[in-house]
Amino acid sequence: ITDWGNCMQKLKTPADVLIKVEQFDPQNCMEATAQKADGLIAGETEESIATKSLEAVIIYKWTRSMVDKVKSGGGLKA
């Protein structure tokens, strides 16, 4: 994570993040999308992210859990 603030600005408001998280369904997620997300967070840990933003840790943990659900058979095939 190089610029958490920029990520948040792109989502407009923290409420937008919550809406996206709430509406996400791992069974309707393409495996390729989950793999891309996995690649984006692969070099990070909760500890490395916490040094930048405690809010980002929550998103990291949620992303990790959704990637795992999609990989375990919950995602759509291409």
Backbone as XML, in Angstrom:
<?xml version="1.0"?>
<chain id="A" units="angstrom">
  <residue number="1" name="ILE">
    <atom name="N" x="0.867" y="-1.169" z="0.000"/>
    <atom name="CA" x="0.000" y="0.000" z="0.000"/>
    <atom name="C" x="0.908" y="1.224" z="0.000"/>
  </residue>
  <residue number="2" name="THR">
    <atom name="N" x="0.857" y="1.954" z="-1.066"/>
    <atom name="CA" x="1.703" y="3.130" z="-1.151"/>
    <atom name="C" x="0.957" y="4.405" z="-0.809"/>
  </residue>
  <residue number="3" name="ASP">
    <atom name="N" x="-0.335" y="4.417" z="-1.036"/>
    <atom name="CA" x="-1.083" y="5.651" z="-0.826"/>
    <atom name="C" x="-2.522" y="5.353" z="-0.418"/>
  </residue>
  <residue number="4" name="TRP">
    <atom name="N" x="-2.717" y="5.004" z="0.840"/>
    <atom name="CA" x="-4.049" y="4.656" z="1.334"/>
    <atom name="C" x="-5.007" y="5.833" z="1.193"/>
  </residue>
  <residue number="5" name="GLY">
    <atom name="N" x="-4.523" y="7.039" z="1.463"/>
    <atom name="CA" x="-5.379" y="8.217" z="1.349"/>
    <atom name="C" x="-5.930" y="8.384" z="-0.055"/>
  </residue>
  <residue number="6" name="ASN">
    <atom name="N" x="-5.104" y="8.137" z="-1.052"/>
    <atom name="CA" x="-5.543" y="8.230" z="-2.441"/>
    <atom name="C" x="-6.598" y="7.169" z="-2.743"/>
  </residue>
  <residue number="7" name="CYS">
    <atom name="N" x="-6.409" y="5.973" z="-2.215"/>
    <atom name="CA" x="-7.410" y="4.908" z="-2.399"/>
    <atom name="C" x="-8.752" y="5.344" z="-1.827"/>
  </residue>
  <residue number="8" name="MET">
    <atom name="N" x="-8.735" y="5.901" z="-0.644"/>
    <atom name="CA" x="-9.971" y="6.329" z="-0.002"/>
    <atom name="C" x="-10.639" y="7.462" z="-0.786"/>
  </residue>
  <residue number="9" name="GLN">
    <atom name="N" x="-9.842" y="8.385" z="-1.332"/>
    <atom name="CA" x="-10.419" y="9.478" z="-2.115"/>
    <atom name="C" x="-11.120" y="8.949" z="-3.358"/>
  </residue>
  <residue number="10" name="LYS">
    <atom name="N" x="-10.575" y="7.913" z="-3.962"/>
    <atom name="CA" x="-11.187" y="7.341" z="-5.155"/>
    <atom name="C" x="-12.538" y="6.712" z="-4.828"/>
  </residue>
  <residue number="11" name="LEU">
    <atom name="N" x="-12.708" y="6.273" z="-3.609"/>
    <atom name="CA" x="-13.981" y="5.692" z="-3.195"/>
    <atom name="C" x="-14.944" y="6.764" z="-2.681"/>
  </residue>
  <residue number="12" name="LYS">
    <atom name="N" x="-14.517" y="7.994" z="-2.679"/>
    <atom name="CA" x="-15.301" y="9.180" z="-2.322"/>
    <atom name="C" x="-15.528" y="9.334" z="-0.824"/>
  </residue>
  <residue number="13" name="THR">
    <atom name="N" x="-16.141" y="8.371" z="-0.187"/>
    <atom name="CA" x="-16.389" y="8.478" z="1.249"/>
    <atom name="C" x="-16.215" y="7.107" z="1.886"/>
  </residue>
  <residue number="14" name="PRO">
    <atom name="N" x="-15.923" y="7.067" z="3.188"/>
    <atom name="CA" x="-15.839" y="5.770" z="3.864"/>
    <atom name="C" x="-17.130" y="4.959" z="3.744"/>
  </residue>
  <residue number="15" name="ALA">
    <atom name="N" x="-18.266" y="5.650" z="3.634"/>
    <atom name="CA" x="-19.538" y="4.936" z="3.483"/>
    <atom name="C" x="-19.562" y="4.140" z="2.183"/>
  </residue>
  <residue number="16" name="ASP">
    <atom name="N" x="-18.921" y="4.661" z="1.129"/>
    <atom name="CA" x="-18.849" y="3.931" z="-0.137"/>
    <atom name="C" x="-18.126" y="2.600" z="0.043"/>
  </residue>
  <residue number="17" name="VAL">
    <atom name="N" x="-17.088" y="2.609" z="0.857"/>
    <atom name="CA" x="-16.351" y="1.374" z="1.133"/>
    <atom name="C" x="-17.277" y="0.378" z="1.816"/>
  </residue>
  <residue number="18" name="LEU">
    <atom name="N" x="-18.009" y="0.835" z="2.813"/>
    <atom name="CA" x="-18.910" y="-0.056" z="3.543"/>
    <atom name="C" x="-19.990" y="-0.635" z="2.637"/>
  </residue>
  <residue number="19" name="ILE">
    <atom name="N" x="-20.513" y="0.172" z="1.737"/>
    <atom name="CA" x="-21.538" y="-0.312" z="0.807"/>
    <atom name="C" x="-20.958" y="-1.387" z="-0.101"/>
  </residue>
  <residue number="20" name="LYS">
    <atom name="N" x="-19.755" y="-1.148" z="-0.632"/>
    <atom name="CA" x="-19.128" y="-2.134" z="-1.516"/>
    <atom name="C" x="-18.850" y="-3.439" z="-0.769"/>
  </residue>
  <residue number="21" name="VAL">
    <atom name="N" x="-18.380" y="-3.325" z="0.463"/>
    <atom name="CA" x="-18.100" y="-4.516" z="1.272"/>
    <atom name="C" x="-19.395" y="-5.267" z="1.558"/>
  </residue>
  <residue number="22" name="GLU">
    <atom name="N" x="-20.418" y="-4.540" z="1.952"/>
    <atom name="CA" x="-21.702" y="-5.159" z="2.292"/>
    <atom name="C" x="-22.328" y="-5.873" z="1.098"/>
  </residue>
  <residue number="23" name="GLN">
    <atom name="N" x="-22.183" y="-5.316" z="-0.087"/>
    <atom name="CA" x="-22.822" y="-5.877" z="-1.274"/>
    <atom name="C" x="-21.985" y="-6.949" z="-1.969"/>
  </residue>
  <residue number="24" name="PHE">
    <atom name="N" x="-20.761" y="-7.152" z="-1.531"/>
    <atom name="CA" x="-19.888" y="-8.117" z="-2.192"/>
    <atom name="C" x="-20.359" y="-9.543" z="-1.918"/>
  </residue>
  <residue number="25" name="ASP">
    <atom name="N" x="-20.432" y="-10.345" z="-2.972"/>
    <atom name="CA" x="-20.821" y="-11.747" z="-2.856"/>
    <atom name="C" x="-19.718" y="-12.596" z="-3.483"/>
  </residue>
  <residue number="26" name="PRO">
    <atom name="N" x="-18.958" y="-13.338" z="-2.676"/>
    <atom name="CA" x="-17.855" y="-14.122" z="-3.231"/>
    <atom name="C" x="-18.305" y="-15.163" z="-4.253"/>
  </residue>
  <residue number="27" name="GLN">
    <atom name="N" x="-19.559" y="-15.587" z="-4.186"/>
    <atom name="CA" x="-20.049" y="-16.562" z="-5.162"/>
    <atom name="C" x="-20.251" y="-15.935" z="-6.535"/>
  </residue>
  <residue number="28" name="ASN">
    <atom name="N" x="-20.337" y="-14.619" z="-6.596"/>
    <atom name="CA" x="-20.486" y="-13.917" z="-7.869"/>
    <atom name="C" x="-19.196" y="-13.235" z="-8.307"/>
  </residue>
  <residue number="29" name="CYS">
    <atom name="N" x="-18.096" y="-13.609" z="-7.705"/>
    <atom name="CA" x="-16.795" y="-13.029" z="-8.032"/>
    <atom name="C" x="-16.040" y="-13.980" z="-8.960"/>
  </residue>
  <residue number="30" name="MET">
    <atom name="N" x="-15.484" y="-13.439" z="-10.027"/>
    <atom name="CA" x="-14.680" y="-14.250" z="-10.938"/>
    <atom name="C" x="-13.388" y="-14.662" z="-10.236"/>
  </residue>
  <residue number="31" name="GLU">
    <atom name="N" x="-12.957" y="-15.896" z="-10.466"/>
    <atom name="CA" x="-11.706" y="-16.355" z="-9.869"/>
    <atom name="C" x="-10.538" y="-15.466" z="-10.284"/>
  </residue>
  <residue number="32" name="ALA">
    <atom name="N" x="-10.554" y="-14.988" z="-11.529"/>
    <atom name="CA" x="-9.474" y="-14.118" z="-12.010"/>
    <atom name="C" x="-9.416" y="-12.819" z="-11.206"/>
  </residue>
  <residue number="33" name="THR">
    <atom name="N" x="-10.569" y="-12.306" z="-10.810"/>
    <atom name="CA" x="-10.613" y="-11.086" z="-10.007"/>
    <atom name="C" x="-10.022" y="-11.351" z="-8.632"/>
  </residue>
  <residue number="34" name="ALA">
    <atom name="N" x="-10.365" y="-12.489" z="-8.049"/>
    <atom name="CA" x="-9.812" y="-12.853" z="-6.742"/>
    <atom name="C" x="-8.301" y="-13.046" z="-6.836"/>
  </residue>
  <residue number="35" name="GLN">
    <atom name="N" x="-7.837" y="-13.639" z="-7.922"/>
    <atom name="CA" x="-6.397" y="-13.829" z="-8.105"/>
    <atom name="C" x="-5.685" y="-12.489" z="-8.228"/>
  </residue>
  <residue number="36" name="LYS">
    <atom name="N" x="-6.298" y="-11.543" z="-8.922"/>
    <atom name="CA" x="-5.702" y="-10.213" z="-9.051"/>
    <atom name="C" x="-5.619" y="-9.537" z="-7.683"/>
  </residue>
  <residue number="37" name="ALA">
    <atom name="N" x="-6.702" y="-9.619" z="-6.910"/>
    <atom name="CA" x="-6.700" y="-9.040" z="-5.562"/>
    <atom name="C" x="-5.637" y="-9.703" z="-4.701"/>
  </residue>
  <residue number="38" name="ASP">
    <atom name="N" x="-5.515" y="-11.011" z="-4.826"/>
    <atom name="CA" x="-4.507" y="-11.750" z="-4.070"/>
    <atom name="C" x="-3.109" y="-11.253" z="-4.422"/>
  </residue>
  <residue number="39" name="GLY">
    <atom name="N" x="-2.873" y="-11.033" z="-5.703"/>
    <atom name="CA" x="-1.573" y="-10.530" z="-6.136"/>
    <atom name="C" x="-1.276" y="-9.134" z="-5.605"/>
  </residue>
  <residue number="40" name="LEU">
    <atom name="N" x="-2.305" y="-8.306" z="-5.523"/>
    <atom name="CA" x="-2.119" y="-6.939" z="-5.037"/>
    <atom name="C" x="-1.741" y="-6.887" z="-3.560"/>
  </residue>
  <residue number="41" name="ILE">
    <atom name="N" x="-2.239" y="-7.844" z="-2.780"/>
    <atom name="CA" x="-1.947" y="-7.820" z="-1.341"/>
    <atom name="C" x="-0.888" y="-8.840" z="-0.932"/>
  </residue>
  <residue number="42" name="ALA">
    <atom name="N" x="-0.370" y="-9.595" z="-1.891"/>
    <atom name="CA" x="0.550" y="-10.698" z="-1.589"/>
    <atom name="C" x="1.787" y="-10.270" z="-0.812"/>
  </residue>
  <residue number="43" name="GLY">
    <atom name="N" x="2.308" y="-9.108" z="-1.076"/>
    <atom name="CA" x="3.529" y="-8.677" z="-0.407"/>
    <atom name="C" x="3.300" y="-7.984" z="0.919"/>
  </residue>
  <residue number="44" name="GLU">
    <atom name="N" x="2.067" y="-7.951" z="1.360"/>
    <atom name="CA" x="1.729" y="-7.230" z="2.589"/>
    <atom name="C" x="1.353" y="-8.189" z="3.717"/>
  </residue>
  <residue number="45" name="THR">
    <atom name="N" x="1.431" y="-7.685" z="4.928"/>
    <atom name="CA" x="0.956" y="-8.391" z="6.118"/>
    <atom name="C" x="0.115" y="-7.398" z="6.918"/>
  </residue>
  <residue number="46" name="GLU">
    <atom name="N" x="-0.620" y="-7.908" z="7.878"/>
    <atom name="CA" x="-1.384" y="-7.001" z="8.740"/>
    <atom name="C" x="-0.451" y="-5.989" z="9.401"/>
  </residue>
  <residue number="47" name="GLU">
    <atom name="N" x="0.715" y="-6.465" z="9.813"/>
    <atom name="CA" x="1.661" y="-5.598" z="10.506"/>
    <atom name="C" x="2.212" y="-4.510" z="9.588"/>
  </residue>
  <residue number="48" name="SER">
    <atom name="N" x="2.552" y="-4.876" z="8.356"/>
    <atom name="CA" x="3.109" y="-3.870" z="7.440"/>
    <atom name="C" x="2.063" y="-2.819" z="7.090"/>
  </residue>
  <residue number="49" name="ILE">
    <atom name="N" x="0.831" y="-3.226" z="6.978"/>
    <atom name="CA" x="-0.236" y="-2.286" z="6.647"/>
    <atom name="C" x="-0.571" y="-1.403" z="7.847"/>
  </residue>
  <residue number="50" name="ALA">
    <atom name="N" x="-0.526" y="-1.978" z="9.042"/>
    <atom name="CA" x="-0.867" y="-1.221" z="10.255"/>
    <atom name="C" x="0.063" y="-0.029" z="10.459"/>
  </residue>
  <residue number="51" name="THR">
    <atom name="N" x="1.273" y="-0.107" z="9.935"/>
    <atom name="CA" x="2.189" y="1.030" z="10.075"/>
    <atom name="C" x="1.736" y="2.217" z="9.236"/>
  </residue>
  <residue number="52" name="LYS">
    <atom name="N" x="0.863" y="1.959" z="8.274"/>
    <atom name="CA" x="0.378" y="3.020" z="7.384"/>
    <atom name="C" x="-1.030" y="3.472" z="7.735"/>
  </residue>
  <residue number="53" name="SER">
    <atom name="N" x="-1.908" y="2.501" z="8.075"/>
    <atom name="CA" x="-3.303" y="2.852" z="8.359"/>
    <atom name="C" x="-4.002" y="1.695" z="9.061"/>
  </residue>
  <residue number="54" name="LEU">
    <atom name="N" x="-4.578" y="1.975" z="10.208"/>
    <atom name="CA" x="-5.331" y="0.937" z="10.914"/>
    <atom name="C" x="-6.610" y="0.581" z="10.165"/>
  </residue>
  <residue number="55" name="GLU">
    <atom name="N" x="-7.195" y="1.561" z="9.471"/>
    <atom name="CA" x="-8.387" y="1.279" z="8.673"/>
    <atom name="C" x="-8.058" y="0.326" z="7.526"/>
  </residue>
  <residue number="56" name="ALA">
    <atom name="N" x="-6.880" y="0.488" z="6.958"/>
    <atom name="CA" x="-6.471" y="-0.372" z="5.845"/>
    <atom name="C" x="-6.317" y="-1.823" z="6.290"/>
  </residue>
  <residue number="57" name="VAL">
    <atom name="N" x="-5.974" y="-2.040" z="7.554"/>
    <atom name="CA" x="-5.856" y="-3.410" z="8.067"/>
    <atom name="C" x="-7.207" y="-4.118" z="7.979"/>
  </residue>
  <residue number="58" name="ILE">
    <atom name="N" x="-8.263" y="-3.414" z="8.282"/>
    <atom name="CA" x="-9.604" y="-4.005" z="8.212"/>
    <atom name="C" x="-9.916" y="-4.428" z="6.781"/>
  </residue>
  <residue number="59" name="ILE">
    <atom name="N" x="-9.612" y="-3.558" z="5.826"/>
    <atom name="CA" x="-9.851" y="-3.877" z="4.419"/>
    <atom name="C" x="-8.960" y="-5.035" z="3.980"/>
  </residue>
  <residue number="60" name="TYR">
    <atom name="N" x="-7.715" y="-5.049" z="4.426"/>
    <atom name="CA" x="-6.799" y="-6.147" z="4.105"/>
    <atom name="C" x="-7.361" y="-7.477" z="4.607"/>
  </residue>
  <residue number="61" name="LYS">
    <atom name="N" x="-7.792" y="-7.524" z="5.860"/>
    <atom name="CA" x="-8.315" y="-8.768" z="6.434"/>
    <atom name="C" x="-9.573" y="-9.230" z="5.702"/>
  </residue>
  <residue number="62" name="TRP">
    <atom name="N" x="-10.444" y="-8.288" z="5.366"/>
    <atom name="CA" x="-11.660" y="-8.630" z="4.629"/>
    <atom name="C" x="-11.295" y="-9.151" z="3.242"/>
  </residue>
  <residue number="63" name="THR">
    <atom name="N" x="-10.385" y="-8.475" z="2.564"/>
    <atom name="CA" x="-9.963" y="-8.902" z="1.227"/>
    <atom name="C" x="-9.360" y="-10.291" z="1.277"/>
  </residue>
  <residue number="64" name="ARG">
    <atom name="N" x="-8.496" y="-10.535" z="2.250"/>
    <atom name="CA" x="-7.869" y="-11.856" z="2.393"/>
    <atom name="C" x="-8.948" y="-12.924" z="2.589"/>
  </residue>
  <residue number="65" name="SER">
    <atom name="N" x="-9.937" y="-12.643" z="3.414"/>
    <atom name="CA" x="-10.982" y="-13.634" z="3.676"/>
    <atom name="C" x="-11.845" y="-13.885" z="2.437"/>
  </residue>
  <residue number="66" name="MET">
    <atom name="N" x="-12.150" y="-12.834" z="1.669"/>
    <atom name="CA" x="-12.952" y="-13.008" z="0.449"/>
    <atom name="C" x="-12.161" y="-13.752" z="-0.627"/>
  </residue>
  <residue number="67" name="VAL">
    <atom name="N" x="-10.881" y="-13.448" z="-0.769"/>
    <atom name="CA" x="-10.032" y="-14.169" z="-1.728"/>
    <atom name="C" x="-10.022" y="-15.650" z="-1.374"/>
  </residue>
  <residue number="68" name="ASP">
    <atom name="N" x="-9.862" y="-15.953" z="-0.096"/>
    <atom name="CA" x="-9.847" y="-17.355" z="0.340"/>
    <atom name="C" x="-11.179" y="-18.043" z="0.044"/>
  </residue>
  <residue number="69" name="LYS">
    <atom name="N" x="-12.289" y="-17.348" z="0.256"/>
    <atom name="CA" x="-13.606" y="-17.936" z="-0.039"/>
    <atom name="C" x="-13.769" y="-18.211" z="-1.525"/>
  </residue>
  <residue number="70" name="VAL">
    <atom name="N" x="-13.354" y="-17.271" z="-2.360"/>
    <atom name="CA" x="-13.475" y="-17.458" z="-3.809"/>
    <atom name="C" x="-12.589" y="-18.617" z="-4.254"/>
  </residue>
  <residue number="71" name="LYS">
    <atom name="N" x="-11.365" y="-18.667" z="-3.738"/>
    <atom name="CA" x="-10.437" y="-19.738" z="-4.122"/>
    <atom name="C" x="-10.921" y="-21.108" z="-3.659"/>
  </residue>
  <residue number="72" name="SER">
    <atom name="N" x="-11.664" y="-21.147" z="-2.567"/>
    <atom name="CA" x="-12.119" y="-22.439" z="-2.044"/>
    <atom name="C" x="-13.377" y="-22.945" z="-2.744"/>
  </residue>
  <residue number="73" name="GLY">
    <atom name="N" x="-13.728" y="-22.314" z="-3.839"/>
    <atom name="CA" x="-14.835" y="-22.836" z="-4.627"/>
    <atom name="C" x="-16.049" y="-21.952" z="-4.700"/>
  </residue>
  <residue number="74" name="GLY">
    <atom name="N" x="-15.979" y="-20.778" z="-4.105"/>
    <atom name="CA" x="-17.141" y="-19.917" z="-4.125"/>
    <atom name="C" x="-17.224" y="-18.986" z="-5.318"/>
  </residue>
  <residue number="75" name="GLY">
    <atom name="N" x="-16.184" y="-18.959" z="-6.152"/>
    <atom name="CA" x="-16.160" y="-17.978" z="-7.237"/>
    <atom name="C" x="-16.622" y="-18.521" z="-8.573"/>
  </residue>
  <residue number="76" name="LEU">
    <atom name="N" x="-16.872" y="-17.595" z="-9.483"/>
    <atom name="CA" x="-17.299" y="-17.946" z="-10.833"/>
    <atom name="C" x="-16.093" y="-18.308" z="-11.686"/>
  </residue>
  <residue number="77" name="LYS">
    <atom name="N" x="-16.273" y="-19.271" z="-12.539"/>
    <atom name="CA" x="-15.223" y="-19.651" z="-13.484"/>
    <atom name="C" x="-15.309" y="-18.719" z="-14.686"/>
  </residue>
  <residue number="78" name="ALA">
    <atom name="N" x="-14.189" y="-18.558" z="-15.356"/>
    <atom name="CA" x="-14.148" y="-17.666" z="-16.536"/>
    <atom name="C" x="-14.967" y="-18.205" z="-17.681"/>
  </residue>
</chain>
